[in-house]
GROMACS .gro file of C-alpha atoms in nm:
model
  271
    1MET     CA    1   0.000   0.000   0.000
    2SER     CA    2   0.144   0.336  -0.101
    3LYS     CA    3   0.205   0.605   0.159
    4LYS     CA    4  -0.062   0.820  -0.010
    5HIS     CA    5  -0.325   0.545   0.013
    6LYS     CA    6  -0.236   0.469   0.377
    7GLU     CA    7  -0.286   0.836   0.455
    8ALA     CA    8  -0.624   0.829   0.277
    9VAL     CA    9  -0.734   0.527   0.483
   10GLN     CA   10  -0.624   0.686   0.812
   11LYS     CA   11  -0.786   1.019   0.724
   12GLN     CA   12  -1.116   0.852   0.630
   13PHE     CA   13  -1.144   0.638   0.942
   14ALA     CA   14  -1.017   0.905   1.180
   15LYS     CA   15  -1.296   1.129   1.049
   16THR     CA   16  -1.568   0.866   1.073
   17VAL     CA   17  -1.472   0.684   1.394
   18GLU     CA   18  -1.779   0.806   1.589
   19ALA     CA   19  -2.033   0.710   1.321
   20PHE     CA   20  -1.848   0.391   1.228
   21SER     CA   21  -1.825   0.274   1.589
   22LYS     CA   22  -2.140   0.398   1.759
   23THR     CA   23  -2.418   0.568   1.564
   24VAL     CA   24  -2.444   0.372   1.237
   25VAL     CA   25  -2.254   0.051   1.305
   26ARG     CA   26  -2.235  -0.212   1.031
   27ASP     CA   27  -2.322  -0.524   1.227
   28SER     CA   28  -2.606  -0.583   1.471
   29PRO     CA   29  -2.519  -0.783   1.787
   30GLU     CA   30  -2.678  -1.087   1.616
   31VAL     CA   31  -2.458  -1.055   1.306
   32LEU     CA   32  -2.147  -1.006   1.520
   33ALA     CA   33  -2.234  -1.319   1.721
   34GLU     CA   34  -2.283  -1.506   1.392
   35LYS     CA   35  -1.933  -1.407   1.279
   36VAL     CA   36  -1.775  -1.506   1.610
   37GLU     CA   37  -1.947  -1.844   1.594
   38PHE     CA   38  -1.838  -1.892   1.232
   39ALA     CA   39  -1.472  -1.863   1.344
   40LYS     CA   40  -1.517  -2.162   1.577
   41PRO     CA   41  -1.296  -2.008   1.849
   42ARG     CA   42  -1.143  -2.246   2.103
   43PRO     CA   43  -1.074  -2.178   2.472
   44ALA     CA   44  -0.696  -2.215   2.431
   45ASP     CA   45  -0.671  -1.994   2.119
   46LEU     CA   46  -0.450  -1.690   2.087
   47ALA     CA   47  -0.643  -1.479   1.834
   48LEU     CA   48  -0.552  -1.180   1.617
   49ASP     CA   49  -0.788  -0.956   1.419
   50VAL     CA   50  -0.612  -0.761   1.142
   51ALA     CA   51  -0.744  -0.411   1.055
   52CYS     CA   52  -0.961  -0.441   1.365
   53GLY     CA   53  -1.119  -0.096   1.355
   54PRO     CA   54  -1.306  -0.026   1.683
   55GLY     CA   55  -1.239  -0.380   1.801
   56GLU     CA   56  -1.588  -0.532   1.809
   57LEU     CA   57  -1.475  -0.866   1.665
   58VAL     CA   58  -1.173  -0.878   1.897
   59LEU     CA   59  -1.390  -0.819   2.203
   60GLY     CA   60  -1.646  -1.070   2.077
   61LEU     CA   61  -1.376  -1.333   2.035
   62ALA     CA   62  -1.222  -1.255   2.376
   63ALA     CA   63  -1.514  -1.422   2.552
   64ARG     CA   64  -1.437  -1.746   2.368
   65VAL     CA   65  -1.053  -1.760   2.356
   66SER     CA   66  -0.754  -1.742   2.588
   67PHE     CA   67  -0.640  -1.401   2.457
   68ALA     CA   68  -0.737  -1.174   2.166
   69ARG     CA   69  -0.537  -0.898   1.997
   70GLY     CA   70  -0.640  -0.640   1.742
   71ILE     CA   71  -0.421  -0.430   1.514
   72ASP     CA   72  -0.514  -0.127   1.306
   73MET     CA   73  -0.320   0.157   1.142
   74THR     CA   74  -0.565   0.431   1.245
   75HIS     CA   75  -0.483   0.578   1.586
   76GLU     CA   76  -0.839   0.696   1.651
   77MET     CA   77  -0.979   0.348   1.589
   78ILE     CA   78  -0.736   0.197   1.839
   79LEU     CA   79  -0.836   0.456   2.100
   80GLN     CA   80  -1.202   0.371   2.042
   81ALA     CA   81  -1.131  -0.002   2.070
   82ARG     CA   82  -0.954   0.052   2.403
   83GLU     CA   83  -1.247   0.262   2.524
   84PHE     CA   84  -1.493  -0.018   2.442
   85GLN     CA   85  -1.262  -0.265   2.618
   86ARG     CA   86  -1.257  -0.051   2.935
   87GLU     CA   87  -1.635  -0.004   2.928
   88ARG     CA   88  -1.689  -0.380   2.908
   89ASN     CA   89  -1.411  -0.464   3.153
   90ILE     CA   90  -1.257  -0.722   2.922
   91GLN     CA   91  -0.916  -0.823   3.053
   92ASN     CA   92  -0.793  -1.079   2.800
   93ALA     CA   93  -0.755  -0.846   2.501
   94THR     CA   94  -0.520  -0.576   2.377
   95PHE     CA   95  -0.491  -0.344   2.077
   96ASP     CA   96  -0.184  -0.242   1.878
   97ARG     CA   97  -0.131   0.022   1.615
   98GLY     CA   98   0.047  -0.117   1.311
   99ASP     CA   99   0.057  -0.194   0.940
  100ALA     CA  100  -0.125  -0.503   0.811
  101GLU     CA  101   0.140  -0.541   0.537
  102GLN     CA  102   0.412  -0.571   0.804
  103LEU     CA  103   0.258  -0.734   1.109
  104PRO     CA  104   0.485  -0.682   1.414
  105TYR     CA  105   0.456  -1.040   1.537
  106PRO     CA  106   0.683  -1.345   1.506
  107ASP     CA  107   0.607  -1.631   1.267
  108HIS     CA  108   0.353  -1.890   1.382
  109THR     CA  109   0.225  -1.690   1.682
  110PHE     CA  110  -0.155  -1.717   1.660
  111ASP     CA  111  -0.406  -2.001   1.652
  112LEU     CA  112  -0.674  -1.788   1.485
  113VAL     CA  113  -0.615  -1.487   1.258
  114THR     CA  114  -0.910  -1.292   1.123
  115CYS     CA  115  -0.978  -0.996   0.896
  116GLN     CA  116  -1.323  -0.859   0.819
  117CYS     CA  117  -1.441  -0.603   0.564
  118SER     CA  118  -1.094  -0.456   0.512
  119PHE     CA  119  -0.940  -0.617   0.205
  120HIS     CA  120  -1.139  -0.379  -0.017
  121HIS     CA  121  -0.928  -0.094   0.127
  122MET     CA  122  -0.603  -0.267   0.029
  123PRO     CA  123  -0.452  -0.222  -0.320
  124LYS     CA  124  -0.244  -0.539  -0.269
  125PRO     CA  125  -0.452  -0.763  -0.040
  126GLU     CA  126  -0.237  -1.065  -0.123
  127LEU     CA  127   0.047  -0.905   0.076
  128VAL     CA  128  -0.173  -0.881   0.384
  129LEU     CA  129  -0.297  -1.238   0.338
  130GLY     CA  130   0.067  -1.349   0.321
  131GLU     CA  131   0.137  -1.175   0.651
  132MET     CA  132  -0.171  -1.332   0.807
  133VAL     CA  133  -0.052  -1.677   0.699
  134ARG     CA  134   0.300  -1.605   0.829
  135VAL     CA  135   0.182  -1.526   1.184
  136THR     CA  136  -0.064  -1.818   1.196
  137LYS     CA  137   0.053  -2.144   1.354
  138PRO     CA  138   0.096  -2.435   1.109
  139ASP     CA  139  -0.221  -2.598   1.246
  140GLY     CA  140  -0.404  -2.269   1.295
  141ARG     CA  141  -0.701  -2.117   1.114
  142LEU     CA  142  -0.769  -1.795   0.929
  143MET     CA  143  -1.107  -1.628   0.889
  144MET     CA  144  -1.174  -1.385   0.605
  145ILE     CA  145  -1.494  -1.182   0.573
  146ASP     CA  146  -1.554  -0.922   0.303
  147THR     CA  147  -1.797  -0.780   0.050
  148LEU     CA  148  -1.794  -0.966  -0.280
  149ALA     CA  149  -1.789  -0.782  -0.612
  150PRO     CA  150  -1.995  -0.900  -0.912
  151GLU     CA  151  -1.827  -1.142  -1.152
  152SER     CA  152  -1.958  -0.952  -1.456
  153ASP     CA  153  -1.698  -0.703  -1.582
  154GLN     CA  154  -1.956  -0.430  -1.644
  155LYS     CA  155  -2.119  -0.469  -1.305
  156PHE     CA  156  -1.777  -0.499  -1.138
  157GLU     CA  157  -1.664  -0.164  -1.279
  158LEU     CA  158  -1.977   0.030  -1.176
  159HIS     CA  159  -2.000  -0.149  -0.840
  160ASN     CA  160  -1.650  -0.029  -0.749
  161ARG     CA  161  -1.707   0.315  -0.901
  162ILE     CA  162  -1.998   0.365  -0.660
  163ASP     CA  163  -1.784   0.256  -0.364
  164CYS     CA  164  -1.498   0.486  -0.467
  165ALA     CA  165  -1.737   0.780  -0.501
  166ARG     CA  166  -1.854   0.715  -0.145
  167ASP     CA  167  -1.515   0.653   0.015
  168PRO     CA  168  -1.178   0.774  -0.118
  169SER     CA  169  -0.998   0.508   0.086
  170HIS     CA  170  -1.173   0.231  -0.110
  171ALA     CA  171  -0.941   0.028  -0.333
  172GLN     CA  172  -1.153  -0.246  -0.488
  173ASN     CA  173  -1.417  -0.497  -0.386
  174ILE     CA  174  -1.294  -0.844  -0.478
  175ARG     CA  175  -1.476  -1.113  -0.675
  176LEU     CA  176  -1.542  -1.453  -0.519
  177THR     CA  177  -1.332  -1.618  -0.791
  178THR     CA  178  -1.042  -1.384  -0.712
  179PHE     CA  179  -1.063  -1.468  -0.341
  180LEU     CA  180  -1.057  -1.840  -0.422
  181THR     CA  181  -0.749  -1.796  -0.641
  182MET     CA  182  -0.581  -1.587  -0.372
  183PHE     CA  183  -0.644  -1.857  -0.110
  184GLU     CA  184  -0.508  -2.129  -0.338
  185THR     CA  185  -0.195  -1.928  -0.419
  186ALA     CA  186  -0.135  -1.875  -0.046
  187GLY     CA  187  -0.153  -2.250   0.014
  188LEU     CA  188  -0.486  -2.237   0.196
  189GLU     CA  189  -0.795  -2.454   0.183
  190ILE     CA  190  -1.146  -2.355   0.282
  191ILE     CA  191  -1.281  -2.540   0.586
  192ARG     CA  192  -1.612  -2.352   0.595
  193GLN     CA  193  -1.769  -2.104   0.356
  194SER     CA  194  -2.085  -1.897   0.383
  195LEU     CA  195  -2.223  -1.645   0.134
  196LYS     CA  196  -2.465  -1.390   0.278
  197ARG     CA  197  -2.685  -1.118   0.134
  198ARG     CA  198  -2.672  -0.823   0.376
  199GLU     CA  199  -2.950  -0.572   0.308
  200ARG     CA  200  -2.865  -0.215   0.410
  201SER     CA  201  -3.004   0.136   0.398
  202PHE     CA  202  -2.816   0.350   0.146
  203HIS     CA  203  -2.858   0.651   0.374
  204GLN     CA  204  -2.713   0.470   0.675
  205TRP     CA  205  -2.430   0.337   0.459
  206MET     CA  206  -2.343   0.692   0.356
  207LEU     CA  207  -2.360   0.823   0.713
  208ARG     CA  208  -2.106   0.556   0.812
  209ALA     CA  209  -1.871   0.718   0.560
  210GLY     CA  210  -1.926   1.058   0.723
  211LEU     CA  211  -2.149   1.190   0.444
  212GLU     CA  212  -2.472   1.385   0.496
  213PRO     CA  213  -2.727   1.417   0.210
  214LYS     CA  214  -2.606   1.766   0.115
  215HIS     CA  215  -2.246   1.650   0.068
  216LYS     CA  216  -2.114   1.644  -0.290
  217ARG     CA  217  -1.999   1.280  -0.264
  218TYR     CA  218  -2.336   1.175  -0.118
  219ILE     CA  219  -2.516   1.333  -0.414
  220GLU     CA  220  -2.272   1.183  -0.668
  221THR     CA  221  -2.294   0.835  -0.516
  222ARG     CA  222  -2.674   0.842  -0.501
  223LYS     CA  223  -2.693   0.952  -0.866
  224LEU     CA  224  -2.469   0.661  -0.971
  225LEU     CA  225  -2.680   0.418  -0.767
  226GLU     CA  226  -3.009   0.551  -0.905
  227ASP     CA  227  -2.876   0.522  -1.259
  228SER     CA  228  -2.788   0.157  -1.189
  229ILE     CA  229  -3.138   0.052  -1.078
  230ALA     CA  230  -3.267  -0.047  -1.423
  231GLY     CA  231  -3.114  -0.388  -1.490
  232ASP     CA  232  -2.926  -0.382  -1.158
  233ARG     CA  233  -2.619  -0.258  -1.344
  234ALA     CA  234  -2.395  -0.250  -1.033
  235GLY     CA  235  -2.505  -0.575  -0.868
  236LEU     CA  236  -2.638  -0.398  -0.556
  237SER     CA  237  -3.006  -0.499  -0.600
  238PRO     CA  238  -3.125  -0.143  -0.519
  239LYS     CA  239  -3.490  -0.085  -0.427
  240VAL     CA  240  -3.633   0.262  -0.363
  241GLN     CA  241  -3.799   0.282  -0.020
  242GLY     CA  242  -3.948   0.625   0.038
  243GLU     CA  243  -3.662   0.875   0.035
  244ASP     CA  244  -3.409   0.599   0.097
  245ILE     CA  245  -3.279   0.313  -0.119
  246LEU     CA  246  -3.227  -0.040   0.008
  247ILE     CA  247  -2.910  -0.204  -0.123
  248VAL     CA  248  -2.767  -0.554  -0.085
  249HIS     CA  249  -2.403  -0.633  -0.024
  250ASN     CA  250  -2.305  -0.991  -0.103
  251GLU     CA  251  -2.065  -1.098   0.171
  252GLY     CA  252  -1.831  -1.395   0.181
  253MET     CA  253  -1.720  -1.560   0.505
  254PHE     CA  254  -1.434  -1.809   0.480
  255LEU     CA  255  -1.261  -2.020   0.745
  256LEU     CA  256  -0.929  -2.145   0.613
  257THR     CA  257  -0.631  -2.360   0.703
  258ARG     CA  258  -0.294  -2.439   0.552
  259LEU     CA  259  -0.248  -2.740   0.330
  260THR     CA  260   0.037  -2.980   0.397
  261GLU     CA  261   0.256  -3.096   0.111
  262ASP     CA  262   0.036  -3.400   0.056
  263GLY     CA  263  -0.273  -3.178   0.033
  264LYS     CA  264  -0.426  -3.269   0.370
  265GLN     CA  265  -0.560  -3.001   0.601
  266GLN     CA  266  -0.344  -2.894   0.894
  267ALA     CA  267  -0.628  -2.782   1.122
  268LYS     CA  268  -0.831  -3.054   1.292
  269GLY     CA  269  -1.182  -3.064   1.428
  270CYS     CA  270  -1.307  -2.751   1.247
  271ARG     CA  271  -1.582  -2.892   1.031
   0.00000   0.00000   0.00000
C-alpha cells in the first residue's frame, strides 16, 4: 500500500470513527455473534484480528478464547477499541497500532487470525494475506470476511465506481473467484464457507462514511446508484424505499487452514 493510500485510509477512518463505531454501526449484535461463531474459536486460542477498527470482533472473540489482539493503522480506531474494552471490563484483550502489510509479530504466533471487511481498502490484499498466513501457527485457522464484487466485468466496474465515489480510501471490492485464487496461491484450503446477502439502507451506509445528504460525494454516489437501478447494473439490488434506497451487499465468510505438502488439512476438528 502506497504512503498516499495509507494516509487516505487513516484520514477517512479518523474522520468517521464516531459514526463507524457507535451511531451507524455495520453489524447488529446478532450478526457479530454469527461471525464469532463462524470462526469456531477455542478456549486455548490466541487470536488476532487484522485491521480491527473499533475492536468489536476482537472483544467478541475474547469471551471465547484465551487471549485476543487487534491491530489497526488508524490511531483513533485503536483509542475507540480501548475505550470499548474498558467499558466492558474485558481483561484478556489488547490493541496495537500497526501496518497489516508488516505485522509486528513473530512467525507462527496465533491459533486464529481474522480480517473482516478490510481487504477492499487494500490495493495489494495478497500481501496482507501473506502476513496473516505467516503469523498463523501451522495448524491454525484464518477467517476472512468481506464484501464480494460482481463477476460480470460491467457490473464490477460500476460497483466499485460507486464505492470509490462514497469513500476515497476504497481500493476495490474483490470477486469470489479472485478470493478463491488468492487462497489457493497462499496454500490455503477452505474449511467452511458462507455467502450472505446483507441488506442495508443506502442513507445509513453513507452516514457511516461521514457523508450527509447535502455532501457532494453523497449526491454523486446516489446519482450513480439511481442510474444503476434499471437492470441492476452494479449488482447492488437497489430498491427505492421512500426517500431511501435499500441495497444488498453480497458478503463472503471463509474459514481457512494451511495445506500440507500431501494436500491434507493442517487444522483438525473444524468442520
